Structures are given as structure tokens and as C-alpha cells.
Short mmCIF file of C-alpha atoms in Angstrom, two decimals:
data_model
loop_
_atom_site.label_atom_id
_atom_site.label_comp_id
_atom_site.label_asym_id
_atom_site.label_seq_id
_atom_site.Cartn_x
_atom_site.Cartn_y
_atom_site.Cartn_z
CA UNK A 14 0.00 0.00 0.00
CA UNK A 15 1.55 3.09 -1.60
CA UNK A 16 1.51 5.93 1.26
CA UNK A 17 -1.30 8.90 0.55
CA UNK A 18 1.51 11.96 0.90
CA UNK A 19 1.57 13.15 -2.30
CA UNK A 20 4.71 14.88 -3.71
CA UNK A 21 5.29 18.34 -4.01
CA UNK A 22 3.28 18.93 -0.38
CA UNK A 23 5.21 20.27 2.46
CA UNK A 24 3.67 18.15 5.43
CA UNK A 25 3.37 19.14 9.09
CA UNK A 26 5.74 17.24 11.23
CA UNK A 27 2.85 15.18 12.81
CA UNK A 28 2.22 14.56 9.44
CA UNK A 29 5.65 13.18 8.42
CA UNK A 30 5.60 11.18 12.33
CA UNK A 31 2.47 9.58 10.62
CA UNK A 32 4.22 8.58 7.58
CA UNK A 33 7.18 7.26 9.19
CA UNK A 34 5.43 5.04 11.35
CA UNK A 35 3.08 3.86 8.37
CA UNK A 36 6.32 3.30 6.61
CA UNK A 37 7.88 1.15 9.38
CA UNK A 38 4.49 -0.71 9.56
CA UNK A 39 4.91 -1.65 5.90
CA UNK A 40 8.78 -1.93 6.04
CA UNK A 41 8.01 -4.95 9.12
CA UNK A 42 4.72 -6.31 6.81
CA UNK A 43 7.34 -7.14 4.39
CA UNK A 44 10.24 -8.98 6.12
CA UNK A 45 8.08 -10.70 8.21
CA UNK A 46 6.12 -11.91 5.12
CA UNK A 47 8.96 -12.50 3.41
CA UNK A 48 10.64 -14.67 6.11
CA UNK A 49 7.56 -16.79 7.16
CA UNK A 50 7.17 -18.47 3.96
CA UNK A 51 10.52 -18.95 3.92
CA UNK A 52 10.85 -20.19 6.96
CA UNK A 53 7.70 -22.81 5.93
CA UNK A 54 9.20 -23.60 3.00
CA UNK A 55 12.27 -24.62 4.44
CA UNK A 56 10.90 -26.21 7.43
CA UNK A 57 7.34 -27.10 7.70
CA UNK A 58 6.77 -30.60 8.52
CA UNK A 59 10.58 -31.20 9.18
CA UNK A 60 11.55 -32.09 12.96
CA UNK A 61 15.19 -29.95 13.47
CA UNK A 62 13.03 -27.04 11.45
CA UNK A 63 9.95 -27.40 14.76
CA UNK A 64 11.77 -24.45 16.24
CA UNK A 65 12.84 -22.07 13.76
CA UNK A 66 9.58 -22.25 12.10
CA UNK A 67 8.17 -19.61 14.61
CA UNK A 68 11.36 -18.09 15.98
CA UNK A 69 12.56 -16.96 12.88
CA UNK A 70 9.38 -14.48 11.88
CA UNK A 71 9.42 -13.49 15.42
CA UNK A 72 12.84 -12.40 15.96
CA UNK A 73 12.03 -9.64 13.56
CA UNK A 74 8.98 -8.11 16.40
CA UNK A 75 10.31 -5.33 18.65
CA UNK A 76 13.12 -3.58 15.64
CA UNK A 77 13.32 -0.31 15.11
CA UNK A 78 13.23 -0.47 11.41
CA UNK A 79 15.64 2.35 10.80
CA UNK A 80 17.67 1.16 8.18
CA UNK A 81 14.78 -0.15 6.12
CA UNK A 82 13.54 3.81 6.69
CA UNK A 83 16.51 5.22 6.05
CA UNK A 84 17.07 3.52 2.69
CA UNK A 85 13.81 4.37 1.40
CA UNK A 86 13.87 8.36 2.40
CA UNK A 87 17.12 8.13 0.22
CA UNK A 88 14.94 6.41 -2.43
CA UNK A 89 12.43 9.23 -2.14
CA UNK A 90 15.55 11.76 -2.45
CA UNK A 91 15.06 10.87 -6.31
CA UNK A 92 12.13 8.02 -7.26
CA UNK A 93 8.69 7.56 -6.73
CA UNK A 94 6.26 6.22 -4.04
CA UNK A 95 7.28 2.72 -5.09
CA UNK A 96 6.29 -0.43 -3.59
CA UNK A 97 8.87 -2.53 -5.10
CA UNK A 98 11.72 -0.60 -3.58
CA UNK A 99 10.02 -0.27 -0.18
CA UNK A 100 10.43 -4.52 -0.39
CA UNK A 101 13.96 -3.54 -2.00
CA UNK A 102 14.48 -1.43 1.29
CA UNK A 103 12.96 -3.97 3.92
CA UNK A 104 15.68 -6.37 2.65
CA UNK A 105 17.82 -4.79 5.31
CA UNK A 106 16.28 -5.22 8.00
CA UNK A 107 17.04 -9.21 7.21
CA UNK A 108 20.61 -8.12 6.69
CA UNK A 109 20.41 -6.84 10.62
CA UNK A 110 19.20 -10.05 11.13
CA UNK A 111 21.83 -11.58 10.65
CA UNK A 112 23.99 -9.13 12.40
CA UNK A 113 22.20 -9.26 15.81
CA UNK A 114 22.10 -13.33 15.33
CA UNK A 115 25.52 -13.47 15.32
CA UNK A 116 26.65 -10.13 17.67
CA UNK A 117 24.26 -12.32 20.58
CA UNK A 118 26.51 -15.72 20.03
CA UNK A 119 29.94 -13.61 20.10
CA UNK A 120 28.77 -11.62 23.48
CA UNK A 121 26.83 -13.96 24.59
CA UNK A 122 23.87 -11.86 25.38
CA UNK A 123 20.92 -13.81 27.06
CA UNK A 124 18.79 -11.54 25.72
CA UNK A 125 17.54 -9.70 22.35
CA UNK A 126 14.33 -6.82 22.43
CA UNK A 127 13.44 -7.94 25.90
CA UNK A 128 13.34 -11.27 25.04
CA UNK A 129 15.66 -14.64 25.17
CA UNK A 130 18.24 -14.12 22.55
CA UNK A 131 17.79 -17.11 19.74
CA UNK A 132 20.82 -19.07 20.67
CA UNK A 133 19.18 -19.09 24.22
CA UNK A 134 16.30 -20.50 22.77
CA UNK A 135 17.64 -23.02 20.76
CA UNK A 136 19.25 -24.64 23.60
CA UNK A 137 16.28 -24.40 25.85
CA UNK A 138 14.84 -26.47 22.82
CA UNK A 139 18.24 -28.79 23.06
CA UNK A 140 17.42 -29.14 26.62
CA UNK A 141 13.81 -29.74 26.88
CA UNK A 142 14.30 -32.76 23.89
CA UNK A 143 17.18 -34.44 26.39
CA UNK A 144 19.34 -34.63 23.07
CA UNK A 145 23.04 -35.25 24.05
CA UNK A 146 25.82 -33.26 23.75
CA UNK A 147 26.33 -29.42 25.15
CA UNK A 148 23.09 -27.36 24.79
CA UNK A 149 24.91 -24.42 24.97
CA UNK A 150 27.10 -24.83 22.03
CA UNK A 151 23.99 -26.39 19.75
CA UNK A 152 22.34 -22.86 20.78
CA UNK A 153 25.47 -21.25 19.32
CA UNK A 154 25.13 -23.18 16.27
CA UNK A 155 21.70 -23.21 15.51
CA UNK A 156 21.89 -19.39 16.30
CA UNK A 157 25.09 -18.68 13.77
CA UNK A 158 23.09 -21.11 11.52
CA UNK A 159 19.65 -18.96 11.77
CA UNK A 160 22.08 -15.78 11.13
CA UNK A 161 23.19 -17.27 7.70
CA UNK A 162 20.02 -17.86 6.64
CA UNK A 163 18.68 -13.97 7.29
CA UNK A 164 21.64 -12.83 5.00
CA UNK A 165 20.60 -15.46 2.24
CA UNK A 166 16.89 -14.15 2.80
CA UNK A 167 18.01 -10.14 2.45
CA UNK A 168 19.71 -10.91 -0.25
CA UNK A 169 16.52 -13.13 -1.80
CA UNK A 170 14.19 -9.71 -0.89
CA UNK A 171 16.21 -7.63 -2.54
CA UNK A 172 16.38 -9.69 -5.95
CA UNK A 173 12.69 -10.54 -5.76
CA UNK A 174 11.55 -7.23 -5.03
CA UNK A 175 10.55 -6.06 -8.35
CA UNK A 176 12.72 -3.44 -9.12
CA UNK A 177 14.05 -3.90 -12.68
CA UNK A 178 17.70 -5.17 -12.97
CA UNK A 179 18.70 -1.65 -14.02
CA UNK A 180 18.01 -0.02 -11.12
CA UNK A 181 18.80 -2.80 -8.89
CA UNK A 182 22.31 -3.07 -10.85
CA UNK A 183 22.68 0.82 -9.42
CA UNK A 184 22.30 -0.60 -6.12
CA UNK A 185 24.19 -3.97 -5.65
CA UNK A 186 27.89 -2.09 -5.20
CA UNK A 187 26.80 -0.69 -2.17
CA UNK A 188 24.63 -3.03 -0.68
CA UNK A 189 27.91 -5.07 -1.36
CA UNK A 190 30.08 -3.11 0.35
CA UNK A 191 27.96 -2.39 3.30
CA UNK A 192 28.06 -6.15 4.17
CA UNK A 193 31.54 -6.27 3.69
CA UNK A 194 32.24 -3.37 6.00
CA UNK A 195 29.79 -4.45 8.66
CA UNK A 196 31.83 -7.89 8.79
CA UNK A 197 34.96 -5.99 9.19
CA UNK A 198 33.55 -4.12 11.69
CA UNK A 199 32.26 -6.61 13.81
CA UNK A 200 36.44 -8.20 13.99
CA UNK A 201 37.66 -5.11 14.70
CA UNK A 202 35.03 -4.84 17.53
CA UNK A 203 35.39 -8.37 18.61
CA UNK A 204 39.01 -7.53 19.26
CA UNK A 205 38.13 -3.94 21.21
CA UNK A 206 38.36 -5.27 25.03
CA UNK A 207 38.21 -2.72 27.57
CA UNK A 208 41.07 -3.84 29.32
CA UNK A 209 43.35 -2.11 26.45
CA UNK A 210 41.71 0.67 25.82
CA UNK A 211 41.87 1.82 22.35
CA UNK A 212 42.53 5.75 21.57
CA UNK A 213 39.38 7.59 20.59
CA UNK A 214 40.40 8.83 16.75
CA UNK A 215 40.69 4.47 16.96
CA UNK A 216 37.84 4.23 18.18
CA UNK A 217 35.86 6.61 16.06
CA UNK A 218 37.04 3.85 13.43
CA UNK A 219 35.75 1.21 14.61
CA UNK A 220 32.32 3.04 15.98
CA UNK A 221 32.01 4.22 12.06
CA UNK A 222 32.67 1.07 10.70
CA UNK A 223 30.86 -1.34 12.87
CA UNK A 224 27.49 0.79 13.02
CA UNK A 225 27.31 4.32 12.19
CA UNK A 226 28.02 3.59 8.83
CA UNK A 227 25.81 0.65 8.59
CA UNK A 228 23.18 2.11 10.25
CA UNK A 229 22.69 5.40 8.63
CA UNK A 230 24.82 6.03 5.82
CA UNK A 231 25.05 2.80 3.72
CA UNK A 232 21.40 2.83 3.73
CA UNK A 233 20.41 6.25 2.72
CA UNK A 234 23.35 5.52 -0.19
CA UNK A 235 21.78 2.02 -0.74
CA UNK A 236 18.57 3.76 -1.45
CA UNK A 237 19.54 7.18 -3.45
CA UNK A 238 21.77 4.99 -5.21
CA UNK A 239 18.80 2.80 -6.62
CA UNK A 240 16.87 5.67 -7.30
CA UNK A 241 19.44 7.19 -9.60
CA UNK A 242 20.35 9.99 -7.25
CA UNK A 243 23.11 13.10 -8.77
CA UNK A 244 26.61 13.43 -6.66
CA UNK A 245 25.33 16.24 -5.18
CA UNK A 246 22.53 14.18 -3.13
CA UNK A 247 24.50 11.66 -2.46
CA UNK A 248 27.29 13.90 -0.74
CA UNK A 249 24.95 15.34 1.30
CA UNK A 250 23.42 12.17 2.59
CA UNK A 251 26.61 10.75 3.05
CA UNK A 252 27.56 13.79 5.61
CA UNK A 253 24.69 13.26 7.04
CA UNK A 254 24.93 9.79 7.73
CA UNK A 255 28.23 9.47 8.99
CA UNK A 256 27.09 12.54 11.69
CA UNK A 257 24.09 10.46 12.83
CA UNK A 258 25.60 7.77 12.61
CA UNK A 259 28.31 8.44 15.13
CA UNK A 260 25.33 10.27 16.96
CA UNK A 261 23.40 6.90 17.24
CA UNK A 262 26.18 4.87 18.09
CA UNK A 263 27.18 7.17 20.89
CA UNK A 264 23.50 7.06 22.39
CA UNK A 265 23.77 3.54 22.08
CA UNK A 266 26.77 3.53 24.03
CA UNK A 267 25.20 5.73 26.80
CA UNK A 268 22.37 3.06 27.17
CA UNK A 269 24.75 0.13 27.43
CA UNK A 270 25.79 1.53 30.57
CA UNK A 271 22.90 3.74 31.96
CA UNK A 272 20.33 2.44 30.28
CA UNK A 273 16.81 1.04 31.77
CA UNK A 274 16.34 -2.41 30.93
CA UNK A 275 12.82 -1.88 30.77
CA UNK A 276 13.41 0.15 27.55
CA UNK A 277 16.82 -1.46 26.28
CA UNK A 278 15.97 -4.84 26.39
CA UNK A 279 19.15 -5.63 28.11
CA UNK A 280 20.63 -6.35 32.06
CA UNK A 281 21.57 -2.71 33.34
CA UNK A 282 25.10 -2.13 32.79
CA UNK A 283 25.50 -4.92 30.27
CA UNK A 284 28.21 -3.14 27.94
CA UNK A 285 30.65 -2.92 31.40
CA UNK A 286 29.90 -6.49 32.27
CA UNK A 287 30.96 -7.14 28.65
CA UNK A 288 34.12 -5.22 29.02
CA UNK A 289 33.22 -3.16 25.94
CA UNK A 290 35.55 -0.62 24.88
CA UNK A 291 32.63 1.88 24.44
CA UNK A 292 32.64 5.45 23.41
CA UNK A 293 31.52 6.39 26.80
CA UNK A 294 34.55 4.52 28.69
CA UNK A 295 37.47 5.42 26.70
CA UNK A 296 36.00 9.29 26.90
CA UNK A 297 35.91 8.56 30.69
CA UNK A 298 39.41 7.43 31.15
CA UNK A 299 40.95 10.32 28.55
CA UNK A 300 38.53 12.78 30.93
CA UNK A 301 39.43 11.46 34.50
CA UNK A 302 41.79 13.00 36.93
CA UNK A 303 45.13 10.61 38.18
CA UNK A 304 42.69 9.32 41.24
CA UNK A 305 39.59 8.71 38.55
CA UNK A 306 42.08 7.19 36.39
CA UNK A 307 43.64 4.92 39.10
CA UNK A 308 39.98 3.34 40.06
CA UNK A 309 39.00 3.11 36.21
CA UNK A 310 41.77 1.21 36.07
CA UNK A 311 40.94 -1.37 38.80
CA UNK A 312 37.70 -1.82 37.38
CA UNK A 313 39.17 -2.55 34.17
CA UNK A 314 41.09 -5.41 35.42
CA UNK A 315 38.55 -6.99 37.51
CA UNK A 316 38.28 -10.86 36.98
CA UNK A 317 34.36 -10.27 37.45
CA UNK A 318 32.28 -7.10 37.23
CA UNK A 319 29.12 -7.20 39.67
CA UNK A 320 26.47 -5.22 40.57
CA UNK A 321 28.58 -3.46 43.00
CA UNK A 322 31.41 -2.94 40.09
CA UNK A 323 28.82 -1.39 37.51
CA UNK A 324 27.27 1.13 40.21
CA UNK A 325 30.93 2.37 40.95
CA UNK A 326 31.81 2.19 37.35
CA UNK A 327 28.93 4.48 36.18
CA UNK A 328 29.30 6.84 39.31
CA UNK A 329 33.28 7.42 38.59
CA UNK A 330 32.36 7.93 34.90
CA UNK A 331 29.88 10.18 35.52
CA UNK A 332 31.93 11.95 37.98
CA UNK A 333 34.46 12.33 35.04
CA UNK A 334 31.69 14.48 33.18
CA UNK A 335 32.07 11.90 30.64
CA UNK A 336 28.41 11.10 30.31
CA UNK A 337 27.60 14.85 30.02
CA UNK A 338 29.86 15.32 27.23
CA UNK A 339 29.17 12.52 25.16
CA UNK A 340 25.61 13.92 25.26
CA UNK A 341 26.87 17.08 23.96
CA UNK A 342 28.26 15.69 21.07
CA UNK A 343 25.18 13.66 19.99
CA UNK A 344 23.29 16.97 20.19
CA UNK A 345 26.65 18.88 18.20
CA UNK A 346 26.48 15.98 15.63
CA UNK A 347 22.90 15.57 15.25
CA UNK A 348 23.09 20.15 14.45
CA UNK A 349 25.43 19.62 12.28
CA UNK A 350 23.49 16.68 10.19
CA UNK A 351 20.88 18.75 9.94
CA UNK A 352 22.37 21.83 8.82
CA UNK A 353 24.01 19.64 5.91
CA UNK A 354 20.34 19.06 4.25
CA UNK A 355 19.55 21.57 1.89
CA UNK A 356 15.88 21.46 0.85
CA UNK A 357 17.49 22.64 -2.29
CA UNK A 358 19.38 19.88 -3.04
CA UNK A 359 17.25 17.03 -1.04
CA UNK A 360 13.60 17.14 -1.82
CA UNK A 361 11.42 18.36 0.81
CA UNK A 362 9.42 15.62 2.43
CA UNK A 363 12.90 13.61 2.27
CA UNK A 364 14.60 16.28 4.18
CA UNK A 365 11.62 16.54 6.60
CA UNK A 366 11.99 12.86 7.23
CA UNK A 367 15.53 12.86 7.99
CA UNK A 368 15.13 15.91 10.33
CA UNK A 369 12.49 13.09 12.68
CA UNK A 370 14.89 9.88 12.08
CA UNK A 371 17.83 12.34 13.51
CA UNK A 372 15.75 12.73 16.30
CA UNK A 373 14.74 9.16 17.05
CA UNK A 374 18.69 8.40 16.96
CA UNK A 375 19.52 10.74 19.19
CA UNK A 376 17.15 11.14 21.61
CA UNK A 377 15.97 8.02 22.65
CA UNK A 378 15.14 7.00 26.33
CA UNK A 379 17.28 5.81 28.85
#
């Protein structure tokens, strides 16, 4: 269902709310569509498929959709109301799939959107069948396995979305290299412990690389790109993207360690239990004083961080003024993101649309 927002109009901001959410609605219609029947096709009747079946469509309930939105405002930067590349766009959102399947095994997060992560589930299923062997690691497995098949399925969606091979052909370089760099990102993360601390211009690298990019950027590219977008577009979505980008990845950080569990999904505190070498800790230990510093540094070496060790952790790097002025920069980076779209060169209702998704990066609860 085409949305009713016809071009040309300049809508009220309740009115481009309204159409984001609508588009979200569609953008989750689609994948989880899309991923049920192929999920019944490749399982039904089939005992090791009794499982993913179910789990598969579900694990898409509870997603943000933002890089599904994303892509398609960059679509609208220079193509139609189209439903073809809203399923073209939706593709991604299998693609993050993939990514969260995977990011749960390597930090072994129980849980995913408030619920048991999928490797936990698969080896509650392992359990409750008695099968031999460790549950654990067939959870890991099935889990790695389930991530595999997302990335086959966003690839699938975006082939069998209708969008003519000519337009699609404008497309497939970056949806190429935004897997490629998302994979690269992920090793260069898996290898960023807290307990040696990278330097921030290092870690801007890896934050860019592992999400803002892939978040934000890639797909507003993905989607101007299949639309046929001019250089001019595409630079300024590009500056954009890599601004709110950094923005989102820096909130994200802020609600690994402060955030509410109701609303993250996750234990309070999980990115310090993880020993994450976050934004917000490595601009906490460049901030701190020589006494800061010195407890910092015993937390960083602790064999086990506790309750007890995540309350001092977030007191000393709030005492630090680190927390403060990461939340400065999200609000400096999400300014300057916005001051980079020029209703000149970025359609209107495109530029309206990326002034609310810079908002729901930045300023989400914690």
C-alpha cells in the first residue's frame, strides 16, 4: 500500500511522524512476510526445522526499522512512491538479522528486544528434547546457523523485489560493500576489550565502521543509489549519515551503561559487564583526573564485574563528566546533520523525514 503523501506537499511534522510510522508498519509487513514463507518452505513438517519455524518471523517483532527507513527516504531523495523498492528497502532489516544473530553468540547476550536471545532458545529447545551433547554450544550453532540464513533471505528480498535489474544493478555495489564493511567491523570490535583501551580517533574507526556507517549512511546511499540519485545528493546524505551515525552509536553507548532495561531490552550495565571498549569509557578514562584514572583502572582489570562494580563504574564515569559530554556531542552531531540538508538539493518531504529519524537516533530513552 503506496503511502497517501503526495509529492510536491510540504507536510506538518505530525504529518511526516504519521508517515514514518506507516512506513515502518509496511517496512516490518514485508520482512516478516517474506521470512515466514521462507521459513515454511524450508521447514514445515521437518523435525530440526519445529523451532525455527516460529522463531525466525518473530525475531524480527520489537526492531526499530531504521535502516529499512533510512534507505527508502534516500529512495524518495530521487524516485517515486514505489512499492517494489520499499520490499527492495525492507531487505535490510534481514541483513540486521543476521547481524544481531551473530553479535548475541559472540557476546553472549541472554537476551535480544526484551526477550531470550535465539541461541538461548535453541538450547532451551536442546534441553527440553534431552538430546546429548552441550546445549549451549547447539544454541550457538543453531543461532550462527539462523544468522546465515537472514543474509541469504536479504539478499533473496532484494532480488525478488521487483525493481528492474537496471536499477537494482545501481544498487548492488553498495549493498555489497555495506556487508563487507559491517563484517569488518564486527572483527575489529570483537578484538576492542576494555582492558586495552583503544585511543578515541581508533575508536571513532571502529564506531564508524561497525554501526554508524551501517546504520545510517550505507542505507540512505543504498537507497539514493537505486533511485538514480546526482553526486550532489549523495554527498549530502553521506555527511549526514556518517554525523548520525556516530550520533546513534554514541547514544547507544550511553544506554549500554545507563540504560533502563525496561526500555533497552538488556541487564543494566550490560556493555561494562561485557568489558566493551565503548565510546563512553574510553572518553571517561581520557577525561578522569590521576585518582579517577587509578579506580577506572581497577575496574578494568577486575576478573568479574558485579552489581557493586557497575554502580561504581557508572558513578566514577559520571563523575568524570564523561556522560555529560558525550551527550553534547550527539546533540553537536545531530546540528550539524541537519544543517548539511539543503531542501534545495534534497527534496522536501525527504529532508523533513531525515530531520524526525535524527531525532529518534539521538534522543531516545534511557
Amino acid at each position: 500500500m503506496a503511502s497517501t503523501m503526495a509529492a510536491g506537499t510540504v507536510p506538518s511534522k505530525e504529518a511526516q511522524v504519521a508517515w514514518l510510522d506507516a512506513l515502518g508498519g509496511r517496512c516490518l509487513a514485508e520482512a516478516h512476510g517474506f521470512v515466514e514463507a521462507r521459513a515454511a518452505e524450508h521447514f514445515s513438517g521437518r523435525g530440526e526445522g519445529e523451532l525455527a519455524e516460529t522463531v525466525l518471523p518473530q525475531f524480527l517483532a520489537g526492531g526499530k526499522f531504521l535502516r529499512p527507513m533510512f534507505a527508502y527516504v534516500g529512495w524518495r531523495c530521487g524516485g517515486p512512491e514505489s512499492d517494489a523498492a520499499l520490499r527492495a528497502a525492507s531487505s535490510l532489516e534481514l541483513l540486521h538479522c543476521f547481524a544481531l544473530a551473530q553479535d548475541d553468540v559472540m557476546d553472549a547476550s541472554a537476551l535480544r528486544r526484551g526477550r531470550p536471545a535465539l541461541h538461548v532458545r535453541f538450547a532451551r529447545w536442546h534441553a527440553e528434547q534431552g538430546w546429548s551433547g552441550s546445549a549451549d554450544r547447539f544454541g550457538e550453532s543453531a543461532a550462527t546457523l539462523a544468522g546465515d540464513l537472514f543474509l541469504v533471505w536479504s539478499e533473496q528480498l532484494l532480488r525478488e523485489s521487483g525493481l528492474d535489474a537496471e536499477t537494482l544493478s545501481r544498487g548492488w555495489p553498495r549493498y555489497d560493500a555495506m556487508r563487507a564493511e559491517l563484517a569488518v567491523g564486527q572483527l575489529a570490535d570483537l578484538v576492542n576489550d576494555a582492558r586495552t583501551l583503544p585511543g578515541w580517533d581508533a575508536l571513532l574507526d571502529v564506531l564508524r565502521r561497525k554501526s554508524g556507517n551501517y546504520t545510517v549512511r550505507r542505507p540512505l546511499e543504498f537507497g539514493a543509489a537505486l533511485a538514480g540519485c546526482g553526486p550532489d545528493v549523495m554527498a549530502a546524505l553521506a555527511e549526514y549519515g556518517g554525523l548520525v551515525g556516530e550520533a546513534f552509536q554514541f547514544m547507544d553507548d550511553l544506554l549500554g551503561v545507563f540504560g533502563d532495561p525496561a526500555v533497552t531490552g538488556k541487564p543494566a550495565g550490560q556493555d561494562l559487564r561485557d568489558r566493551k571498549a565503548s565510546s563512553v569509557v574510553v572518553l571517561a578514562v581520557e577525561m578522569a583526573d590521576r585518582r579517577q584514572r587509578d579506580e577506572l583502572g581497577e575496574l578494568l582489570n577486575l576478573t568479574t564485574v558485579d552489581d557493586d562494580a557497575v554502580s561504581r563504574w557508572r558513578e566514577l564515569i559520571t563523575a568524570t563528566g564523561a556522560r555529560e559530554r558525550l551527550g553534547e556531542l550527539i546533540r553537536e552531531r545531530a546540528d550539524k546533520a541537519l544543517a548539511v540538508i539543503d531542501p534545495a538539493v534534497v527534496p522536501r518531504q525527504s529532508a523533513d523525514a531525515l530531520a524526525v529519524l535524527a531525532t529518534r537516533c539521538t534522543e531516545r530513552d534511557q
